[in-house]
Short mmCIF file of C-alpha atoms in Angstrom, two decimals:
data_model
loop_
_atom_site.label_atom_id
_atom_site.label_comp_id
_atom_site.label_asym_id
_atom_site.label_seq_id
_atom_site.Cartn_x
_atom_site.Cartn_y
_atom_site.Cartn_z
CA MET A 362 144.60 -24.00 189.62
CA PRO A 363 145.34 -21.75 192.66
CA SER A 364 142.63 -21.71 195.33
CA GLN A 365 140.14 -18.89 194.93
CA PRO A 366 139.87 -16.59 197.96
CA ASP A 367 136.58 -15.88 199.67
CA LEU A 368 134.76 -12.68 198.76
CA PRO A 369 134.42 -9.79 201.22
CA GLU A 370 131.31 -9.44 203.34
CA PRO A 371 129.05 -6.51 202.45
CA ALA A 372 128.55 -3.79 205.02
CA HIS A 373 126.29 -4.77 207.93
CA PRO A 374 125.23 -8.11 206.37
CA ASN A 375 123.15 -9.25 209.36
CA ILE A 376 121.03 -6.14 209.80
CA ASP A 377 117.48 -6.49 208.51
CA SER A 378 116.23 -3.57 206.46
CA MET A 379 113.49 -2.63 204.03
CA LEU A 380 116.02 -2.33 201.20
CA THR A 381 117.43 -5.80 201.85
CA ARG A 382 113.93 -7.31 201.93
CA LYS A 383 112.98 -5.59 198.68
CA PHE A 384 116.20 -5.82 196.67
CA GLY A 385 118.07 -8.72 198.24
CA LYS A 386 121.39 -8.91 200.05
CA GLU A 387 124.09 -6.53 198.88
CA VAL A 388 126.86 -8.11 196.81
CA ALA A 389 130.45 -7.18 197.66
CA ASN A 390 132.96 -8.02 194.94
CA TYR A 391 136.69 -8.74 195.15
CA PHE A 392 138.91 -5.63 195.58
CA ALA A 393 136.04 -3.99 197.51
CA GLY A 394 135.31 -4.34 201.22
CA SER A 395 138.38 -2.54 202.51
CA PRO A 396 139.01 -2.82 206.26
CA LEU A 397 140.39 0.73 206.21
CA ASN A 398 138.56 3.96 206.96
CA ARG A 399 140.02 6.33 204.36
CA VAL A 400 139.25 9.47 206.45
CA SER A 401 139.72 11.36 203.18
CA PHE A 402 139.01 14.72 204.84
CA LEU A 403 142.27 14.39 206.81
CA ARG A 404 144.52 14.13 203.75
CA THR A 405 145.13 17.87 203.86
CA ASP A 406 146.02 17.80 207.56
CA GLN A 407 149.82 17.59 207.64
CA GLY A 408 149.80 17.25 211.42
CA PHE A 409 147.61 14.17 211.20
CA LEU A 410 149.67 12.69 208.35
CA SER A 411 152.91 13.32 210.23
CA ALA A 412 151.63 11.62 213.38
CA ALA A 413 150.21 8.69 211.40
CA PHE A 414 153.42 8.27 209.41
CA ARG A 415 155.62 8.19 212.54
CA HIS A 416 153.42 5.95 214.69
CA PRO A 417 155.15 2.68 215.68
CA THR A 418 152.23 0.52 214.49
CA THR A 419 152.02 2.06 211.03
CA SER A 420 152.24 -0.39 208.11
CA PHE A 421 153.73 0.39 204.70
CA LEU A 422 152.83 -1.61 201.60
CA LEU A 423 155.81 -1.48 199.23
CA LEU A 424 155.30 -1.56 195.47
CA ASN A 425 158.07 -2.10 192.94
CA SER A 426 156.89 -1.40 189.38
CA LEU A 427 153.34 -1.72 190.78
CA THR A 428 153.92 -5.24 192.16
CA PRO A 429 153.39 -5.64 195.92
CA LEU A 430 155.84 -7.05 198.44
CA ALA A 431 154.56 -10.36 199.78
CA HIS A 432 155.43 -13.50 201.69
CA ASN A 433 153.69 -15.52 198.97
CA PRO A 434 150.84 -15.01 196.46
CA SER A 435 148.32 -15.34 199.29
CA LYS A 436 149.88 -13.01 201.88
CA LEU A 437 151.18 -9.46 201.62
CA SER A 438 154.17 -8.26 203.60
CA PHE A 439 154.15 -4.83 205.23
CA ALA A 440 157.20 -2.73 206.09
CA SER A 441 157.83 -0.55 209.15
CA LEU A 442 158.90 3.08 209.53
CA LYS A 443 162.44 1.90 210.28
CA ASP A 444 162.47 0.07 206.93
CA VAL A 445 161.31 2.98 204.79
CA SER A 446 162.87 6.04 206.46
CA PRO A 447 166.23 5.70 204.62
CA LEU A 448 164.26 6.10 201.37
CA ILE A 449 161.50 8.56 202.24
CA GLY A 450 162.97 10.36 205.28
CA GLU A 451 161.99 10.56 208.92
CA ASP A 452 158.91 12.72 208.28
CA PRO A 453 157.88 13.77 204.75
CA TYR A 454 154.90 15.61 206.26
CA SER A 455 156.89 17.95 208.49
CA LYS A 456 156.16 20.90 206.17
CA SER A 457 152.79 22.30 205.21
CA GLU A 458 151.59 21.76 201.65
CA GLU A 459 152.12 25.48 200.99
CA GLU A 460 155.75 25.15 202.07
CA LEU A 461 156.23 22.01 199.95
CA ILE A 462 154.86 23.75 196.88
CA LYS A 463 156.99 26.82 197.52
CA SER A 464 160.16 24.72 197.89
CA TYR A 465 159.41 22.46 194.89
CA ASN A 466 162.54 21.20 193.10
CA SER A 467 161.96 19.21 189.91
CA LYS A 468 165.44 17.64 190.09
CA ILE A 469 164.76 15.90 193.41
CA THR A 470 162.93 12.57 193.26
CA ILE A 471 160.31 12.15 195.98
CA PRO A 472 159.21 8.51 196.30
CA GLN A 473 155.45 8.33 195.91
CA LEU A 474 153.74 7.92 199.28
CA ILE A 475 150.00 7.27 199.60
CA PHE A 476 147.97 7.43 202.80
CA LEU A 477 145.47 4.56 202.56
CA GLY A 478 143.53 4.88 205.80
CA LEU A 479 143.08 3.62 209.35
CA ASP A 480 142.28 0.04 210.32
CA GLU A 481 139.79 0.75 213.07
CA THR A 482 139.62 -2.93 214.05
CA ARG A 483 143.17 -2.64 215.38
CA LYS A 484 143.18 -0.51 218.49
CA SER A 485 146.85 0.28 218.14
CA GLY A 486 147.09 3.31 220.34
CA PHE A 487 147.15 5.80 217.46
CA GLU A 488 144.51 8.45 217.99
CA TRP A 489 143.74 11.73 216.29
CA SER A 490 140.79 13.70 217.58
CA ILE A 491 137.91 11.18 217.58
CA TYR A 492 139.61 8.85 215.08
CA GLN A 493 141.74 5.86 216.00
CA GLY A 494 143.21 2.76 214.38
CA ALA A 495 146.37 1.44 212.77
CA PRO A 496 147.58 3.68 209.90
CA PHE A 497 148.37 2.20 206.48
CA PHE A 498 150.46 3.77 203.71
CA ALA A 499 151.63 2.62 200.30
CA LEU A 500 155.13 3.50 199.08
CA ASP A 501 156.53 3.24 195.57
CA VAL A 502 160.04 1.79 195.86
CA THR A 503 160.69 1.51 192.12
CA PRO A 504 164.35 2.57 191.68
CA LYS A 505 164.43 5.89 189.85
CA GLY A 506 166.03 9.32 189.84
CA SER A 507 167.90 10.65 192.84
CA THR A 508 166.56 7.90 195.14
CA GLU A 509 167.54 4.96 192.92
CA ASP A 510 170.32 3.66 195.17
CA ALA A 511 168.26 3.91 198.37
CA ALA A 512 165.36 2.09 196.70
CA LYS A 513 167.65 -0.70 195.49
CA ARG A 514 169.03 -1.15 199.00
CA LEU A 515 165.53 -1.41 200.48
CA ILE A 516 164.46 -3.94 197.83
CA ALA A 517 167.60 -6.04 198.40
CA GLU A 518 167.08 -5.99 202.15
CA LYS A 519 163.51 -7.24 201.83
CA GLU A 520 164.34 -9.91 199.28
CA SER A 521 167.16 -11.17 201.51
CA LYS A 522 164.45 -12.10 204.05
CA GLU A 523 162.76 -14.45 201.56
CA LEU A 524 160.14 -11.88 200.67
CA LYS A 525 159.38 -11.11 197.04
CA PHE A 526 157.52 -8.68 194.84
CA LEU A 527 154.75 -10.71 193.26
CA GLU A 528 155.05 -11.38 189.56
CA GLY A 529 152.09 -11.17 187.22
CA ARG A 530 149.45 -8.50 186.83
CA THR A 531 146.23 -9.12 188.70
CA HIS A 532 147.24 -10.74 192.04
CA MET A 533 143.80 -12.25 192.66
CA SER A 534 144.90 -14.94 195.10
CA LEU A 535 145.23 -12.51 198.00
CA PRO A 536 142.65 -12.74 200.80
CA ALA A 537 139.84 -10.28 200.25
CA HIS A 538 140.84 -7.80 202.97
CA GLU A 539 144.42 -7.59 201.66
CA ALA A 540 143.25 -7.27 198.06
CA ALA A 541 141.11 -4.30 199.12
CA ILE A 542 144.20 -2.63 200.62
CA TYR A 543 146.36 -3.40 197.59
CA ALA A 544 143.77 -2.11 195.08
CA PRO A 545 143.88 1.62 195.98
CA ALA A 546 147.62 1.39 196.59
CA ARG A 547 148.24 0.15 193.07
CA ALA A 548 145.71 2.49 191.49
CA LEU A 549 147.11 5.62 193.17
CA VAL A 550 150.79 4.78 192.63
CA ASP A 551 149.97 4.04 188.98
CA TRP A 552 147.95 7.25 188.53
CA ASN A 553 150.69 9.41 190.04
CA GLY A 554 153.27 7.70 187.84
CA ARG A 555 151.20 8.27 184.71
CA ASN A 556 150.71 11.97 185.42
CA PRO A 557 154.13 13.50 186.14
CA PHE A 558 153.37 16.52 183.92
CA CYS A 559 150.62 19.12 183.90
CA ALA A 560 148.01 18.48 181.20
CA GLN A 561 147.60 22.25 180.74
CA CYS A 562 151.17 23.61 180.50
CA GLY A 563 153.36 20.49 180.30
CA GLN A 564 155.48 21.35 183.37
CA PRO A 565 156.29 18.71 186.06
CA THR A 566 153.67 18.36 188.79
CA LEU A 567 153.89 17.67 192.53
CA SER A 568 151.93 15.07 194.50
CA ILE A 569 149.88 16.55 197.35
CA ASN A 570 146.97 15.54 199.63
CA ALA A 571 148.78 12.39 200.77
CA GLY A 572 149.12 11.19 197.18
CA TRP A 573 145.49 11.74 196.14
CA LYS A 574 145.97 14.95 194.12
CA ARG A 575 148.66 16.63 192.00
CA THR A 576 149.37 20.31 191.58
CA CYS A 577 151.39 22.46 189.18
CA PRO A 578 153.79 24.58 191.33
CA PRO A 579 154.37 28.20 190.22
CA THR A 580 158.13 28.07 190.89
CA ASP A 581 161.01 25.57 190.65
CA MET A 582 164.04 25.52 192.95
CA SER A 583 166.12 23.33 190.62
CA SER A 584 167.96 26.39 189.20
CA MET A 585 169.24 27.22 192.72
CA ASN A 586 171.28 24.03 193.16
CA ALA A 587 174.51 25.81 192.33
CA ALA A 588 173.65 28.60 194.75
CA ILE A 589 173.15 26.45 197.83
CA GLY A 590 175.52 27.59 200.55
CA SER A 591 176.48 30.75 198.65
CA THR A 592 175.67 34.35 199.56
CA THR A 593 174.01 35.19 196.23
CA ASP A 594 170.45 36.42 196.02
CA ALA A 595 169.38 33.54 193.75
CA LYS A 596 165.64 33.01 193.54
CA PRO A 597 163.57 30.05 192.36
CA THR A 598 162.64 30.08 188.69
CA GLU A 599 159.18 31.37 187.87
CA ARG A 600 157.42 28.80 185.73
CA PRO A 601 155.18 29.73 182.79
CA PRO A 602 151.61 30.75 183.65
CA CYS A 603 149.19 27.83 183.97
CA ALA A 604 145.40 27.87 183.95
CA THR A 605 145.34 25.19 186.65
CA ARG A 606 146.62 27.74 189.18
CA LYS A 607 143.51 29.86 188.77
CA GLY A 608 139.90 29.31 189.77
CA VAL A 609 138.42 26.41 191.66
CA HIS A 610 139.75 23.45 189.65
CA ASN A 611 143.40 24.08 190.43
CA VAL A 612 144.52 20.48 191.07
CA CYS A 613 144.51 17.17 189.21
CA PHE A 614 142.35 14.39 190.68
CA PRO A 615 142.79 10.63 190.29
CA ARG A 616 141.11 9.11 187.28
CA THR A 617 138.44 6.43 187.47
CA ASP A 618 137.06 4.97 184.24
CA PRO A 619 133.48 3.61 184.48
CA THR A 620 133.04 0.31 182.68
CA VAL A 621 129.84 -1.69 182.20
CA ILE A 622 129.82 -5.48 182.38
CA MET A 623 126.60 -7.37 181.85
CA ALA A 624 124.92 -10.75 182.04
CA VAL A 625 122.49 -10.75 179.12
CA LEU A 626 119.35 -12.91 179.19
CA SER A 627 117.35 -14.08 176.21
CA ALA A 628 113.86 -12.63 175.80
CA ASP A 629 112.30 -15.71 177.44
CA CYS A 630 114.97 -15.80 180.19
CA SER A 631 116.07 -19.34 179.30
CA LYS A 632 119.57 -18.63 178.01
CA ILE A 633 122.55 -16.39 178.78
CA LEU A 634 124.74 -14.59 176.23
CA LEU A 635 128.47 -15.27 176.55
CA GLY A 636 131.35 -13.86 174.52
CA ARG A 637 134.86 -15.01 173.78
CA GLY A 638 137.73 -12.56 173.30
CA LYS A 639 140.42 -13.25 170.75
CA ARG A 640 143.04 -13.76 173.46
CA PHE A 641 140.96 -16.01 175.69
CA PRO A 642 142.06 -19.61 176.30
CA PRO A 643 140.15 -22.34 174.44
CA LEU A 644 136.53 -22.76 175.62
CA TRP A 645 136.88 -19.80 178.02
CA TYR A 646 133.93 -17.39 177.81
CA SER A 647 132.70 -14.45 179.86
CA THR A 648 130.05 -11.76 179.99
CA LEU A 649 130.34 -8.78 177.65
CA ALA A 650 131.85 -5.49 178.83
CA GLY A 651 132.84 -2.03 177.62
CA PHE A 652 133.56 1.55 178.62
CA VAL A 653 130.89 4.13 179.42
CA GLU A 654 131.27 7.07 177.05
CA PRO A 655 130.83 10.77 177.91
CA ALA A 656 127.21 11.91 178.29
CA GLU A 657 125.95 8.31 178.33
CA SER A 658 123.94 6.63 181.07
CA VAL A 659 124.95 3.23 182.39
CA GLU A 660 121.84 1.66 180.87
CA GLU A 661 122.58 3.21 177.48
CA ALA A 662 126.17 2.01 177.63
CA VAL A 663 125.00 -1.55 178.35
CA ARG A 664 122.63 -1.52 175.36
CA ARG A 665 125.19 0.08 173.03
CA GLU A 666 128.07 -2.21 173.94
CA VAL A 667 126.00 -5.38 173.64
CA TRP A 668 124.60 -4.33 170.24
CA GLU A 669 128.01 -3.25 168.92
CA GLU A 670 129.78 -6.44 170.02
CA SER A 671 127.06 -9.06 169.46
CA GLY A 672 124.22 -7.49 167.48
CA ILE A 673 121.74 -8.24 170.29
CA THR A 674 119.08 -5.61 171.03
CA LEU A 675 118.36 -5.11 174.72
CA GLY A 676 115.33 -3.88 176.61
CA ARG A 677 115.39 -3.63 180.40
CA VAL A 678 118.72 -3.10 182.16
CA VAL A 679 119.15 -3.42 185.94
CA ILE A 680 122.32 -2.62 187.91
CA HIS A 681 123.43 -5.52 190.12
CA SER A 682 126.72 -4.59 191.84
CA THR A 683 130.06 -2.91 191.23
CA GLN A 684 133.72 -3.86 191.46
CA PRO A 685 136.79 -1.61 191.68
CA TRP A 686 139.37 -2.86 189.19
CA PRO A 687 142.81 -1.27 189.68
CA TYR A 688 144.20 -2.19 186.23
CA PRO A 689 144.69 0.65 185.97
CA ALA A 690 141.64 2.51 187.33
CA ASN A 691 138.29 1.05 186.36
CA LEU A 692 134.99 0.83 188.19
CA MET A 693 133.19 -2.21 186.83
CA ILE A 694 129.44 -1.56 186.93
CA GLY A 695 127.72 -4.93 186.82
CA ALA A 696 124.30 -5.16 185.20
CA ILE A 697 121.74 -7.77 184.19
CA ALA A 698 119.90 -7.12 180.95
CA GLN A 699 117.24 -8.80 178.84
CA ALA A 700 117.03 -9.05 175.08
CA VAL A 701 113.84 -7.89 173.35
CA PRO A 702 111.74 -10.42 171.39
CA GLY A 703 113.09 -10.63 167.86
CA GLY A 704 116.41 -9.00 168.85
CA GLU A 705 118.36 -12.14 169.75
CA GLU A 706 120.19 -12.89 166.51
CA ILE A 707 123.97 -12.74 167.04
CA LEU A 708 125.86 -10.57 164.57
CA LEU A 709 129.60 -9.97 165.06
CA LYS A 710 130.10 -7.64 162.10
CA HIS A 711 129.63 -4.30 163.85
CA ASP A 712 132.64 -4.28 166.18
CA PRO A 713 135.03 -7.20 165.56
CA GLU A 714 136.16 -7.32 169.20
CA LEU A 715 134.78 -10.80 169.89
CA GLU A 716 135.97 -14.01 168.32
CA ASP A 717 132.68 -15.70 169.19
CA ALA A 718 129.40 -15.14 171.01
CA LYS A 719 126.72 -17.66 171.80
CA TRP A 720 123.59 -18.31 173.81
CA VAL A 721 124.17 -20.84 176.61
CA SER A 722 121.63 -22.68 178.74
CA PHE A 723 121.31 -22.03 182.46
CA ASP A 724 122.30 -25.62 183.21
CA GLU A 725 125.56 -25.38 181.23
CA VAL A 726 126.46 -22.10 182.94
CA ARG A 727 125.56 -23.57 186.32
CA GLU A 728 127.86 -26.54 185.76
CA ALA A 729 130.72 -24.35 184.53
CA LEU A 730 130.43 -22.10 187.58
CA ASP A 731 130.74 -25.22 189.73
CA ILE A 732 133.67 -27.00 188.04
CA GLY A 733 135.02 -24.90 185.16
CA THR A 734 136.22 -21.58 186.56
CA SER A 735 139.75 -20.21 186.44
CA GLY A 736 141.73 -17.05 185.75
CA LEU A 737 142.78 -16.30 182.19
CA GLY A 738 146.27 -17.71 182.61
CA GLU A 739 145.29 -20.65 184.80
CA VAL A 740 144.11 -24.20 184.21
CA PRO A 741 140.68 -25.26 185.53
CA GLY A 742 140.33 -27.42 188.63
CA ASP A 743 140.52 -31.21 188.89
CA ARG A 744 136.76 -31.65 188.47
CA TYR A 745 136.69 -29.91 185.10
CA LYS A 746 135.43 -32.08 182.23
CA GLU A 747 137.56 -31.77 179.11
CA GLY A 748 135.73 -29.87 176.38
CA GLY A 749 133.34 -28.19 178.81
CA LEU A 750 132.59 -24.49 179.13
CA ARG A 751 135.09 -22.42 181.12
CA LEU A 752 134.18 -19.23 183.00
CA PRO A 753 135.90 -16.53 185.14
CA PRO A 754 136.67 -17.21 188.83
CA LYS A 755 134.51 -15.92 191.66
CA THR A 756 136.89 -13.00 192.22
CA ALA A 757 135.61 -11.56 188.91
CA ILE A 758 132.33 -9.65 188.85
CA ALA A 759 131.38 -11.57 185.68
CA HIS A 760 131.18 -14.70 187.85
CA GLN A 761 128.93 -12.95 190.36
CA LEU A 762 126.58 -11.73 187.64
CA LEU A 763 126.24 -15.22 186.19
CA GLN A 764 125.81 -16.71 189.65
CA ALA A 765 123.04 -14.23 190.40
CA VAL A 766 121.17 -15.19 187.24
CA VAL A 767 121.41 -18.97 187.57
CA GLY A 768 121.07 -18.83 191.35
CA GLY A 769 117.49 -17.63 191.42
CA LEU A 770 117.43 -13.97 190.40
CA VAL A 771 115.27 -14.62 187.35
CA GLY A 772 113.16 -17.25 189.06
CA GLY A 773 112.02 -14.78 191.68
CA GLU A 774 113.90 -16.02 194.76
CA THR A 775 115.97 -12.87 194.73
CA LYS A 776 114.82 -9.55 193.34
CA ILE A 777 116.95 -6.67 192.11
#
């Protein structure tokens, strides 16, 4: 089994506060704890983006079909401006957003570029107003459209240096700070790729705000290709009217899907409910989870999902921590819940999502957390006892929820 990386530190972990004394230390989960300041309010500032893009210390995380460029599964590799300029140009932010929208041409492929933020721990010399740090961008180098050849050359150049785009889906062996950089990069490149057309009128859309929004341009220059260099009075094609160009909500924002995931306690707090999906490896169990539906509170979603999947009726629900999950765009909302007396009988007939569900003692869960954890496609460690319970690794929020329960949360040492 690959070694499991350490989790990120929560913000200001050593500062004493009333909230920490009352509710316990904050839990930071894997994919959170980014070292970057997103300075989201500067994404509309083309001057800032241009300066950040062209700075000599800027780092570019390259993604090919959503897989990141890396030295190995435990270390990302970042490209320089010199590497990426043959694909993306010397300065894609040289024009204002208004000019980019006005000159939109649906036949020209623009590689997706995402501004991720500034690493303020690296005093690189880049400064903008009161903000300073090393800029980070993500760039989609998947060969496609009019930039296919340039993308292939960049990929070949990187792979010739013994770098590789990581195979697999979840990439949970990266150190925590790199995973927190990769997570928004993957999520935003994926979201832009999934939304090339306007949901209102069906016309192609354009990425704006440094990759964090998309807009439906009113005109398209693609019909003028034949007129370039001529003396005709050709004009860009007016596109059909679109409701997104009117009113306040005139752009498309990235999607985040809230998902609840919960450690469920028996009414007497002596056992924990675990479920087994139909595709899980033998003996591998986890906490239950499901999507929050429209007009539903987190607590209601926890109670509904647990009843639908296991037949258990829940009473009190308490939120523990959250985890961004960029596959493709979930926010895992971790909770701890308690069954009501008389509501603990397992019934899998409502929603046949689970292959099995069972109540497990604290001691068995404690042992499995110590010696029986692994990713879904991995074997457990050397200390694992054949036939024993298997659980998710510590990079999964399910692990943290179970650890909180068996580590003293219920016994009173830590209080939510």
